[in-house]
Amino acid sequence: MKPKTASAARQYPCEKCPLQRFPHFQVHDKEEISFLSEFKTGELVADAGTTVLVEGANSAHLFTVLSGWGFRYKTLDDGRRQILNYVLPGDLIGLQGSVMKEMQHSIEALSPMILCVFQRDKLPNLFRSFPNLAYDITWLASREEQMLDEILLSIGRRTALERAAYLFAFIFQRAKSVDMVKNGKLTVPVTQQHVADTLGLSVVHTNKTLRKLASRGALRWLDRGCDVLDEQMLMEISGWQGLSTAPRPYI
Amino acid sequence: MKPKTASAARQYPCEKCPLQRFPHFQVHDKEEISFLSEFKTGELVADAGTTVLVEGANSAHLFTVLSGWGFRYKTLDDGRRQILNYVLPGDLIGLQGSVMKEMQHSIEALSPMILCVFQRDKLPNLFRSFPNLAYDITWLASREEQMLDEILLSIGRRTALERAAYLFAFIFQRAKSVDMVKNGKLTVPVTQQHVADTLGLSVVHTNKTLRKLASRGALRWLDRGCDVLDEQMLMEISGWQGLSTAPRPYI
DNA sequence: GCTGCGCATTTAACTATGACATACCAAAGT
DNA sequence: ACTTTGGTATGTCATAGTTAAATGCGCAGC
C-alpha cells in the first residue's frame, strides 16, 4: 500500500486545469496561472486504497486534488483510527506538513485519485510574489479549520443518528459543488468501517444507525458505498444549515 | 455578557509586546514591528465570562491574545455546546471570520483577558508587503488545524479517561510555553461543565472521570478549576507524545 | 467449481455513559 | 444572618454503544 511516485508528466496543464470548469471555483489570472505552472512539479495518480501521505513523514510536496475521493485520518498506537475529514476535488492537502515540517495525519485514497503536486520549497516564493495566492492558501487553511470545527461539534455533541445525517449531508454538499451529484443522488465510495471511524462509533452501532437512515429513505446502502438520496431530510435530522455556495479559491 | 469595546489606548506598544519575553515566540524585525504597530488598532480587555467573539457575527477585527484564558466553542440550536479548543497567550483568534467573512464559532473569556486588536481590512496589505508575516499567519492557521485534528482524534476514539488525561496534558504544555506553570504545577480556571463540554461527555460522567485522575495524583480539583500535577502521567494515560517546543510565530 | 476473504448484518451480553435525584459547600446576593 | 445559586460529589437506574460471535453473500484467487 504505497503511493505511486509523482510523475513530472502532465495530463493537465494549469491552463487547462479540470477544476476550472466548475463555477464553484474562482478564476486565476494569467500571471498566477503562469506561476502555478512552475510551482507544479507534476501529478500523482493514486489507486484506491493507497496511502497518499503518511503521518510522521516529512513530505516535500503539497497537493491539490483534481479528481477522486480520499480521507484524512489519525491513529492511536493501538490501531484505533479517527477519520478527520474527506478529501474532494479542489482540496489542498499537505499544507500542515509544508508549513509545520511534519505531517501528523495520513491521507488515503478511497477511489482512484489524481493530484496536482506542488513543491514545498517554492512556497516562500509564492508568498513573496503572489499575495493573492498566499491569501487563497490562508483561506483554504481557514476553511479546513472551519470544517473541523463542525465535525468536532458533531462527534462531541450530536447523537449517533444526527452524526450520520450530518456526515452525509456534508459530503453531499461538497460533492455537489464538484458535479458529482447525478439526478439528485450521490454515490459515496465508503465502507461502514470508514463511516464508523468518522463518527467515532463501532461498526455494529454504525450499521444500526445507517439502517435507521435507510428506513427513512435518506440513503441506501450498497456494497462498499451508499447512495445519498435526501439531502434535505439529512439536514433536518442533524439540524445543520449547510455550506456556503459562494465561489471559492483553490490553487 | 457583552465584550467591552476595543480601546485605542495601548498598554502594550508592539515594541514592548508582552509575548516577546517568552523564548517560545520567534522574533520580529523592526519593519515588521512597525507595520504591526499600524495594523494594531487597539486593545480589548475582557472580563471573565464575557463573550469576546460571537458566532454569526461579522467581525471587523482579528486578535492576538496577550494574556489570560479563553475558549472557542460552537453550539447546536438546542443549546448543546462543544468547546473546540482553549485560547492562550500568543494565539491568533478571529482569522476565520476575517478570511471567510463570518465567524462560525464564539470565544468566551475564562479569566480576565487582554487582546491585541488588528483591523481585518489591512490584512491584504499585510499579505502584499510582509510575506513573512503572511506565512506566519498561515502557520498559525495550520497549527490550529493540527490541534483540532488531535482533539477530534481524542473525542472520537479515546476513552473518557484518556480524553481527560490528554486534555490536561495538552493544556499544561501550552501553558508551560507561556510561563504559566509554577513549581511544576498549573492552575486551570475551568469548571467541570467546561471540561464536560470539551470532552463530549455529561458533567456527571466527567466528575467520575476526573475523580479517577485525582485518585492517581495526576491532578487536584479546586473550586472552579484544578491543579495539573503530573504531566508525565497524563501523557502516559492518554498515549500522547506532546507538542513541539520549537520557537513559533505569532503576530 | 471450490475456497477463502472482506464486508454487511444480526444477536446477545456487557460496559460506558446519560439522566435523574440528592446532599453538601462556598460564595454571592439580599 | 439568612437565602439563593453555582458547583462538586455520589448513588441508582436506563440507554446508547461496544464487544464477541455467528451467518450470509459476493467476489477474487486458485
PDB file of N, CA and C in Angstrom, chain A residues 151-235:
ATOM      1  N   ILE A 151     -17.243  19.338  12.445  1.00  0.00           N
ATOM      2  CA  ILE A 151     -17.112  17.886  12.620  1.00  0.00           C
ATOM      3  C   ILE A 151     -16.907  17.552  14.099  1.00  0.00           C
ATOM      4  N   LEU A 152     -16.093  18.358  14.786  1.00  0.00           N
ATOM      5  CA  LEU A 152     -15.848  18.137  16.215  1.00  0.00           C
ATOM      6  C   LEU A 152     -17.127  18.379  17.028  1.00  0.00           C
ATOM      7  N   LEU A 153     -17.866  19.411  16.663  1.00  0.00           N
ATOM      8  CA  LEU A 153     -19.175  19.651  17.282  1.00  0.00           C
ATOM      9  C   LEU A 153     -20.059  18.419  17.118  1.00  0.00           C
ATOM     10  N   SER A 154     -20.039  17.855  15.920  1.00  0.00           N
ATOM     11  CA  SER A 154     -20.887  16.704  15.610  1.00  0.00           C
ATOM     12  C   SER A 154     -20.496  15.483  16.448  1.00  0.00           C
ATOM     13  N   ILE A 155     -19.207  15.145  16.440  1.00  0.00           N
ATOM     14  CA  ILE A 155     -18.736  13.959  17.156  1.00  0.00           C
ATOM     15  C   ILE A 155     -18.893  14.142  18.665  1.00  0.00           C
ATOM     16  N   GLY A 156     -18.721  15.405  19.124  1.00  0.00           N
ATOM     17  CA  GLY A 156     -18.768  15.645  20.560  1.00  0.00           C
ATOM     18  C   GLY A 156     -20.165  15.740  21.129  1.00  0.00           C
ATOM     19  N   ARG A 157     -21.069  16.285  20.352  1.00  0.00           N
ATOM     20  CA  ARG A 157     -22.361  16.603  20.932  1.00  0.00           C
ATOM     21  C   ARG A 157     -23.588  16.026  20.232  1.00  0.00           C
ATOM     22  N   ARG A 158     -23.444  15.596  18.969  1.00  0.00           N
ATOM     23  CA  ARG A 158     -24.629  15.057  18.310  1.00  0.00           C
ATOM     24  C   ARG A 158     -24.795  13.582  18.646  1.00  0.00           C
ATOM     25  N   THR A 159     -26.026  13.111  18.566  1.00  0.00           N
ATOM     26  CA  THR A 159     -26.288  11.672  18.748  1.00  0.00           C
ATOM     27  C   THR A 159     -25.779  10.922  17.518  1.00  0.00           C
ATOM     28  N   ALA A 160     -25.753   9.627  17.618  1.00  0.00           N
ATOM     29  CA  ALA A 160     -25.266   8.810  16.507  1.00  0.00           C
ATOM     30  C   ALA A 160     -26.053   9.077  15.226  1.00  0.00           C
ATOM     31  N   LEU A 161     -27.367   9.149  15.341  1.00  0.00           N
ATOM     32  CA  LEU A 161     -28.210   9.393  14.155  1.00  0.00           C
ATOM     33  C   LEU A 161     -27.933  10.767  13.558  1.00  0.00           C
ATOM     34  N   GLU A 162     -27.849  11.782  14.417  1.00  0.00           N
ATOM     35  CA  GLU A 162     -27.546  13.141  13.950  1.00  0.00           C
ATOM     36  C   GLU A 162     -26.164  13.206  13.313  1.00  0.00           C
ATOM     37  N   ARG A 163     -25.216  12.483  13.886  1.00  0.00           N
ATOM     38  CA  ARG A 163     -23.859  12.478  13.326  1.00  0.00           C
ATOM     39  C   ARG A 163     -23.841  11.908  11.914  1.00  0.00           C
ATOM     40  N   ALA A 164     -24.520  10.786  11.755  1.00  0.00           N
ATOM     41  CA  ALA A 164     -24.551  10.141  10.437  1.00  0.00           C
ATOM     42  C   ALA A 164     -25.263  11.040   9.427  1.00  0.00           C
ATOM     43  N   ALA A 165     -26.372  11.624   9.868  1.00  0.00           N
ATOM     44  CA  ALA A 165     -27.126  12.505   8.977  1.00  0.00           C
ATOM     45  C   ALA A 165     -26.269  13.705   8.567  1.00  0.00           C
ATOM     46  N   TYR A 166     -25.593  14.316   9.551  1.00  0.00           N
ATOM     47  CA  TYR A 166     -24.725  15.457   9.241  1.00  0.00           C
ATOM     48  C   TYR A 166     -23.637  15.041   8.264  1.00  0.00           C
ATOM     49  N   LEU A 167     -22.991  13.911   8.538  1.00  0.00           N
ATOM     50  CA  LEU A 167     -21.872  13.483   7.697  1.00  0.00           C
ATOM     51  C   LEU A 167     -22.293  13.372   6.231  1.00  0.00           C
ATOM     52  N   PHE A 168     -23.423  12.731   5.972  1.00  0.00           N
ATOM     53  CA  PHE A 168     -23.818  12.523   4.577  1.00  0.00           C
ATOM     54  C   PHE A 168     -24.366  13.797   3.932  1.00  0.00           C
ATOM     55  N   ALA A 169     -25.004  14.645   4.729  1.00  0.00           N
ATOM     56  CA  ALA A 169     -25.423  15.940   4.176  1.00  0.00           C
ATOM     57  C   ALA A 169     -24.196  16.771   3.789  1.00  0.00           C
ATOM     58  N   PHE A 170     -23.200  16.738   4.655  1.00  0.00           N
ATOM     59  CA  PHE A 170     -21.960  17.484   4.446  1.00  0.00           C
ATOM     60  C   PHE A 170     -21.215  16.985   3.203  1.00  0.00           C
ATOM     61  N   ILE A 171     -21.045  15.655   3.121  1.00  0.00           N
ATOM     62  CA  ILE A 171     -20.372  15.077   1.961  1.00  0.00           C
ATOM     63  C   ILE A 171     -21.158  15.369   0.691  1.00  0.00           C
ATOM     64  N   PHE A 172     -22.468  15.281   0.780  1.00  0.00           N
ATOM     65  CA  PHE A 172     -23.335  15.536  -0.375  1.00  0.00           C
ATOM     66  C   PHE A 172     -23.101  16.944  -0.910  1.00  0.00           C
ATOM     67  N   GLN A 173     -23.091  17.924  -0.023  1.00  0.00           N
ATOM     68  CA  GLN A 173     -22.946  19.314  -0.481  1.00  0.00           C
ATOM     69  C   GLN A 173     -21.565  19.581  -1.058  1.00  0.00           C
ATOM     70  N   ARG A 174     -20.548  18.983  -0.459  1.00  0.00           N
ATOM     71  CA  ARG A 174     -19.206  19.177  -1.015  1.00  0.00           C
ATOM     72  C   ARG A 174     -19.112  18.528  -2.390  1.00  0.00           C
ATOM     73  N   ALA A 175     -19.696  17.357  -2.541  1.00  0.00           N
ATOM     74  CA  ALA A 175     -19.658  16.648  -3.822  1.00  0.00           C
ATOM     75  C   ALA A 175     -20.475  17.375  -4.884  1.00  0.00           C
ATOM     76  N   LYS A 176     -21.591  17.977  -4.445  1.00  0.00           N
ATOM     77  CA  LYS A 176     -22.447  18.695  -5.382  1.00  0.00           C
ATOM     78  C   LYS A 176     -21.678  19.826  -6.054  1.00  0.00           C
ATOM     79  N   SER A 177     -20.820  20.490  -5.296  1.00  0.00           N
ATOM     80  CA  SER A 177     -20.108  21.637  -5.846  1.00  0.00           C
ATOM     81  C   SER A 177     -19.054  21.229  -6.864  1.00  0.00           C
ATOM     82  N   VAL A 178     -18.715  19.943  -6.922  1.00  0.00           N
ATOM     83  CA  VAL A 178     -17.812  19.472  -7.992  1.00  0.00           C
ATOM     84  C   VAL A 178     -18.520  18.463  -8.886  1.00  0.00           C
ATOM     85  N   ASP A 179     -19.811  18.703  -9.071  1.00  0.00           N
ATOM     86  CA  ASP A 179     -20.615  17.988 -10.080  1.00  0.00           C
ATOM     87  C   ASP A 179     -20.625  16.477  -9.936  1.00  0.00           C
ATOM     88  N   MET A 180     -20.559  15.998  -8.695  1.00  0.00           N
ATOM     89  CA  MET A 180     -20.587  14.529  -8.542  1.00  0.00           C
ATOM     90  C   MET A 180     -21.999  14.012  -8.298  1.00  0.00           C
ATOM     91  N   VAL A 181     -22.936  14.921  -8.106  1.00  0.00           N
ATOM     92  CA  VAL A 181     -24.319  14.508  -7.861  1.00  0.00           C
ATOM     93  C   VAL A 181     -25.043  14.385  -9.188  1.00  0.00           C
ATOM     94  N   LYS A 182     -25.593  13.197  -9.431  1.00  0.00           N
ATOM     95  CA  LYS A 182     -26.330  12.981 -10.686  1.00  0.00           C
ATOM     96  C   LYS A 182     -27.787  12.682 -10.353  1.00  0.00           C
ATOM     97  N   ASN A 183     -28.694  13.410 -10.984  1.00  0.00           N
ATOM     98  CA  ASN A 183     -30.131  13.205 -10.766  1.00  0.00           C
ATOM     99  C   ASN A 183     -30.483  13.297  -9.291  1.00  0.00           C
ATOM    100  N   GLY A 184     -29.879  14.256  -8.608  1.00  0.00           N
ATOM    101  CA  GLY A 184     -30.176  14.472  -7.202  1.00  0.00           C
ATOM    102  C   GLY A 184     -29.637  13.402  -6.264  1.00  0.00           C
ATOM    103  N   LYS A 185     -28.788  12.522  -6.783  1.00  0.00           N
ATOM    104  CA  LYS A 185     -28.294  11.402  -5.996  1.00  0.00           C
ATOM    105  C   LYS A 185     -26.764  11.350  -6.055  1.00  0.00           C
ATOM    106  N   LEU A 186     -26.170  10.965  -4.952  1.00  0.00           N
ATOM    107  CA  LEU A 186     -24.714  10.876  -4.887  1.00  0.00           C
ATOM    108  C   LEU A 186     -24.317   9.492  -4.411  1.00  0.00           C
ATOM    109  N   THR A 187     -23.346   8.885  -5.067  1.00  0.00           N
ATOM    110  CA  THR A 187     -22.794   7.626  -4.592  1.00  0.00           C
ATOM    111  C   THR A 187     -21.467   7.896  -3.886  1.00  0.00           C
ATOM    112  N   VAL A 188     -21.359   7.484  -2.618  1.00  0.00           N
ATOM    113  CA  VAL A 188     -20.163   7.713  -1.822  1.00  0.00           C
ATOM    114  C   VAL A 188     -19.410   6.393  -1.647  1.00  0.00           C
ATOM    115  N   PRO A 189     -18.158   6.332  -2.050  1.00  0.00           N
ATOM    116  CA  PRO A 189     -17.396   5.075  -2.047  1.00  0.00           C
ATOM    117  C   PRO A 189     -16.757   4.729  -0.696  1.00  0.00           C
ATOM    118  N   VAL A 190     -17.575   4.560   0.341  1.00  0.00           N
ATOM    119  CA  VAL A 190     -17.042   4.215   1.668  1.00  0.00           C
ATOM    120  C   VAL A 190     -17.645   2.917   2.207  1.00  0.00           C
ATOM    121  N   THR A 191     -16.905   2.232   3.066  1.00  0.00           N
ATOM    122  CA  THR A 191     -17.469   1.082   3.790  1.00  0.00           C
ATOM    123  C   THR A 191     -18.051   1.579   5.112  1.00  0.00           C
ATOM    124  N   GLN A 192     -18.736   0.690   5.802  1.00  0.00           N
ATOM    125  CA  GLN A 192     -19.300   1.091   7.085  1.00  0.00           C
ATOM    126  C   GLN A 192     -18.214   1.249   8.145  1.00  0.00           C
ATOM    127  N   GLN A 193     -17.076   0.578   7.942  1.00  0.00           N
ATOM    128  CA  GLN A 193     -15.952   0.799   8.841  1.00  0.00           C
ATOM    129  C   GLN A 193     -15.445   2.240   8.707  1.00  0.00           C
ATOM    130  N   HIS A 194     -15.380   2.771   7.458  1.00  0.00           N
ATOM    131  CA  HIS A 194     -14.992   4.166   7.256  1.00  0.00           C
ATOM    132  C   HIS A 194     -15.964   5.093   7.987  1.00  0.00           C
ATOM    133  N   VAL A 195     -17.247   4.827   7.818  1.00  0.00           N
ATOM    134  CA  VAL A 195     -18.255   5.678   8.453  1.00  0.00           C
ATOM    135  C   VAL A 195     -18.113   5.606   9.970  1.00  0.00           C
ATOM    136  N   ALA A 196     -17.927   4.395  10.491  1.00  0.00           N
ATOM    137  CA  ALA A 196     -17.756   4.210  11.938  1.00  0.00           C
ATOM    138  C   ALA A 196     -16.549   5.004  12.438  1.00  0.00           C
ATOM    139  N   ASP A 197     -15.440   4.935  11.711  1.00  0.00           N
ATOM    140  CA  ASP A 197     -14.211   5.639  12.107  1.00  0.00           C
ATOM    141  C   ASP A 197     -14.359   7.143  11.979  1.00  0.00           C
ATOM    142  N   THR A 198     -15.312   7.589  11.172  1.00  0.00           N
ATOM    143  CA  THR A 198     -15.566   9.023  11.051  1.00  0.00           C
ATOM    144  C   THR A 198     -16.471   9.505  12.177  1.00  0.00           C
ATOM    145  N   LEU A 199     -17.456   8.669  12.530  1.00  0.00           N
ATOM    146  CA  LEU A 199     -18.450   9.084  13.528  1.00  0.00           C
ATOM    147  C   LEU A 199     -18.017   8.805  14.960  1.00  0.00           C
ATOM    148  N   GLY A 200     -16.904   8.104  15.148  1.00  0.00           N
ATOM    149  CA  GLY A 200     -16.457   7.778  16.499  1.00  0.00           C
ATOM    150  C   GLY A 200     -17.301   6.674  17.130  1.00  0.00           C
ATOM    151  N   LEU A 201     -17.783   5.753  16.308  1.00  0.00           N
ATOM    152  CA  LEU A 201     -18.650   4.669  16.765  1.00  0.00           C
ATOM    153  C   LEU A 201     -18.069   3.313  16.354  1.00  0.00           C
ATOM    154  N   SER A 202     -18.669   2.238  16.890  1.00  0.00           N
ATOM    155  CA  SER A 202     -18.298   0.894  16.425  1.00  0.00           C
ATOM    156  C   SER A 202     -19.030   0.586  15.117  1.00  0.00           C
ATOM    157  N   VAL A 203     -18.521  -0.394  14.397  1.00  0.00           N
ATOM    158  CA  VAL A 203     -19.158  -0.785  13.125  1.00  0.00           C
ATOM    159  C   VAL A 203     -20.579  -1.270  13.355  1.00  0.00           C
ATOM    160  N   VAL A 204     -20.778  -2.027  14.423  1.00  0.00           N
ATOM    161  CA  VAL A 204     -22.100  -2.580  14.717  1.00  0.00           C
ATOM    162  C   VAL A 204     -23.121  -1.467  14.941  1.00  0.00           C
ATOM    163  N   HIS A 205     -22.747  -0.512  15.770  1.00  0.00           N
ATOM    164  CA  HIS A 205     -23.686   0.571  16.063  1.00  0.00           C
ATOM    165  C   HIS A 205     -23.904   1.456  14.837  1.00  0.00           C
ATOM    166  N   THR A 206     -22.847   1.649  14.069  1.00  0.00           N
ATOM    167  CA  THR A 206     -22.969   2.415  12.831  1.00  0.00           C
ATOM    168  C   THR A 206     -23.934   1.740  11.881  1.00  0.00           C
ATOM    169  N   ASN A 207     -23.858   0.424  11.800  1.00  0.00           N
ATOM    170  CA  ASN A 207     -24.787  -0.327  10.952  1.00  0.00           C
ATOM    171  C   ASN A 207     -26.234  -0.080  11.371  1.00  0.00           C
ATOM    172  N   LYS A 208     -26.469  -0.167  12.671  1.00  0.00           N
ATOM    173  CA  LYS A 208     -27.827   0.075  13.176  1.00  0.00           C
ATOM    174  C   LYS A 208     -28.290   1.490  12.840  1.00  0.00           C
ATOM    175  N   THR A 209     -27.383   2.447  12.983  1.00  0.00           N
ATOM    176  CA  THR A 209     -27.719   3.844  12.742  1.00  0.00           C
ATOM    177  C   THR A 209     -28.011   4.083  11.267  1.00  0.00           C
ATOM    178  N   LEU A 210     -27.169   3.498  10.412  1.00  0.00           N
ATOM    179  CA  LEU A 210     -27.376   3.675   8.976  1.00  0.00           C
ATOM    180  C   LEU A 210     -28.673   3.001   8.530  1.00  0.00           C
ATOM    181  N   ARG A 211     -29.025   1.891   9.185  1.00  0.00           N
ATOM    182  CA  ARG A 211     -30.297   1.243   8.852  1.00  0.00           C
ATOM    183  C   ARG A 211     -31.468   2.179   9.153  1.00  0.00           C
ATOM    184  N   LYS A 212     -31.319   2.949  10.237  1.00  0.00           N
ATOM    185  CA  LYS A 212     -32.391   3.900  10.563  1.00  0.00           C
ATOM    186  C   LYS A 212     -32.525   4.959   9.471  1.00  0.00           C
ATOM    187  N   LEU A 213     -31.391   5.470   9.006  1.00  0.00           N
ATOM    188  CA  LEU A 213     -31.448   6.483   7.941  1.00  0.00           C
ATOM    189  C   LEU A 213     -32.022   5.882   6.662  1.00  0.00           C
ATOM    190  N   ALA A 214     -31.645   4.636   6.394  1.00  0.00           N
ATOM    191  CA  ALA A 214     -32.146   3.979   5.189  1.00  0.00           C
ATOM    192  C   ALA A 214     -33.654   3.776   5.281  1.00  0.00           C
ATOM    193  N   SER A 215     -34.116   3.403   6.455  1.00  0.00           N
ATOM    194  CA  SER A 215     -35.555   3.128   6.613  1.00  0.00           C
ATOM    195  C   SER A 215     -36.372   4.397   6.439  1.00  0.00           C
ATOM    196  N   ARG A 216     -35.735   5.554   6.640  1.00  0.00           N
ATOM    197  CA  ARG A 216     -36.440   6.817   6.402  1.00  0.00           C
ATOM    198  C   ARG A 216     -36.283   7.306   4.959  1.00  0.00           C
ATOM    199  N   GLY A 217     -35.509   6.579   4.163  1.00  0.00           N
ATOM    200  CA  GLY A 217     -35.342   6.961   2.763  1.00  0.00           C
ATOM    201  C   GLY A 217     -34.277   8.008   2.504  1.00  0.00           C
ATOM    202  N   ALA A 218     -33.461   8.295   3.532  1.00  0.00           N
ATOM    203  CA  ALA A 218     -32.446   9.337   3.344  1.00  0.00           C
ATOM    204  C   ALA A 218     -31.257   8.831   2.538  1.00  0.00           C
ATOM    205  N   LEU A 219     -30.978   7.533   2.676  1.00  0.00           N
ATOM    206  CA  LEU A 219     -29.892   6.953   1.887  1.00  0.00           C
ATOM    207  C   LEU A 219     -30.120   5.460   1.702  1.00  0.00           C
ATOM    208  N   ARG A 220     -29.335   4.869   0.791  1.00  0.00           N
ATOM    209  CA  ARG A 220     -29.457   3.443   0.520  1.00  0.00           C
ATOM    210  C   ARG A 220     -28.060   2.845   0.527  1.00  0.00           C
ATOM    211  N   TRP A 221     -27.873   1.817   1.339  1.00  0.00           N
ATOM    212  CA  TRP A 221     -26.555   1.236   1.394  1.00  0.00           C
ATOM    213  C   TRP A 221     -26.362   0.248   0.251  1.00  0.00           C
ATOM    214  N   LEU A 222     -25.203   0.373  -0.391  1.00  0.00           N
ATOM    215  CA  LEU A 222     -24.779  -0.573  -1.416  1.00  0.00           C
ATOM    216  C   LEU A 222     -23.637  -1.379  -0.789  1.00  0.00           C
ATOM    217  N   ASP A 223     -23.066  -2.284  -1.544  1.00  0.00           N
ATOM    218  CA  ASP A 223     -21.868  -2.922  -1.034  1.00  0.00           C
ATOM    219  C   ASP A 223     -20.726  -1.931  -1.226  1.00  0.00           C
ATOM    220  N   ARG A 224     -19.947  -1.686  -0.181  1.00  0.00           N
ATOM    221  CA  ARG A 224     -18.832  -0.734  -0.241  1.00  0.00           C
ATOM    222  C   ARG A 224     -19.255   0.637  -0.761  1.00  0.00           C
ATOM    223  N   GLY A 225     -20.291   1.177  -0.138  1.00  0.00           N
ATOM    224  CA  GLY A 225     -20.699   2.524  -0.529  1.00  0.00           C
ATOM    225  C   GLY A 225     -22.174   2.736  -0.305  1.00  0.00           C
ATOM    226  N   CYS A 226     -22.616   3.958  -0.552  1.00  0.00           N
ATOM    227  CA  CYS A 226     -24.034   4.219  -0.399  1.00  0.00           C
ATOM    228  C   CYS A 226     -24.463   5.331  -1.353  1.00  0.00           C
ATOM    229  N   ASP A 227     -25.759   5.357  -1.619  1.00  0.00           N
ATOM    230  CA  ASP A 227     -26.372   6.466  -2.343  1.00  0.00           C
ATOM    231  C   ASP A 227     -27.004   7.409  -1.335  1.00  0.00           C
ATOM    232  N   VAL A 228     -26.651   8.666  -1.432  1.00  0.00           N
ATOM    233  CA  VAL A 228     -27.301   9.676  -0.599  1.00  0.00           C
ATOM    234  C   VAL A 228     -28.493  10.182  -1.380  1.00  0.00           C
ATOM    235  N   LEU A 229     -29.691  10.018  -0.802  1.00  0.00           N
ATOM    236  CA  LEU A 229     -30.918  10.252  -1.559  1.00  0.00           C
ATOM    237  C   LEU A 229     -31.657  11.523  -1.172  1.00  0.00           C
ATOM    238  N   ASP A 230     -31.537  11.940   0.094  1.00  0.00           N
ATOM    239  CA  ASP A 230     -32.386  13.041   0.532  1.00  0.00           C
ATOM    240  C   ASP A 230     -31.609  14.009   1.403  1.00  0.00           C
ATOM    241  N   GLU A 231     -30.952  14.951   0.728  1.00  0.00           N
ATOM    242  CA  GLU A 231     -30.145  15.963   1.398  1.00  0.00           C
ATOM    243  C   GLU A 231     -30.946  16.748   2.434  1.00  0.00           C
ATOM    244  N   GLN A 232     -32.157  17.143   2.088  1.00  0.00           N
ATOM    245  CA  GLN A 232     -32.975  17.969   2.981  1.00  0.00           C
ATOM    246  C   GLN A 232     -33.325  17.232   4.274  1.00  0.00           C
ATOM    247  N   MET A 233     -33.672  15.953   4.135  1.00  0.00           N
ATOM    248  CA  MET A 233     -34.002  15.164   5.321  1.00  0.00           C
ATOM    249  C   MET A 233     -32.782  15.034   6.230  1.00  0.00           C
ATOM    250  N   LEU A 234     -31.625  14.816   5.629  1.00  0.00           N
ATOM    251  CA  LEU A 234     -30.390  14.704   6.405  1.00  0.00           C
ATOM    252  C   LEU A 234     -30.082  16.001   7.142  1.00  0.00           C
ATOM    253  N   MET A 235     -30.294  17.138   6.476  1.00  0.00           N
ATOM    254  CA  MET A 235     -30.034  18.421   7.115  1.00  0.00           C
ATOM    255  C   MET A 235     -31.000  18.636   8.268  1.00  0.00           C
TER     256      MET A 235
END
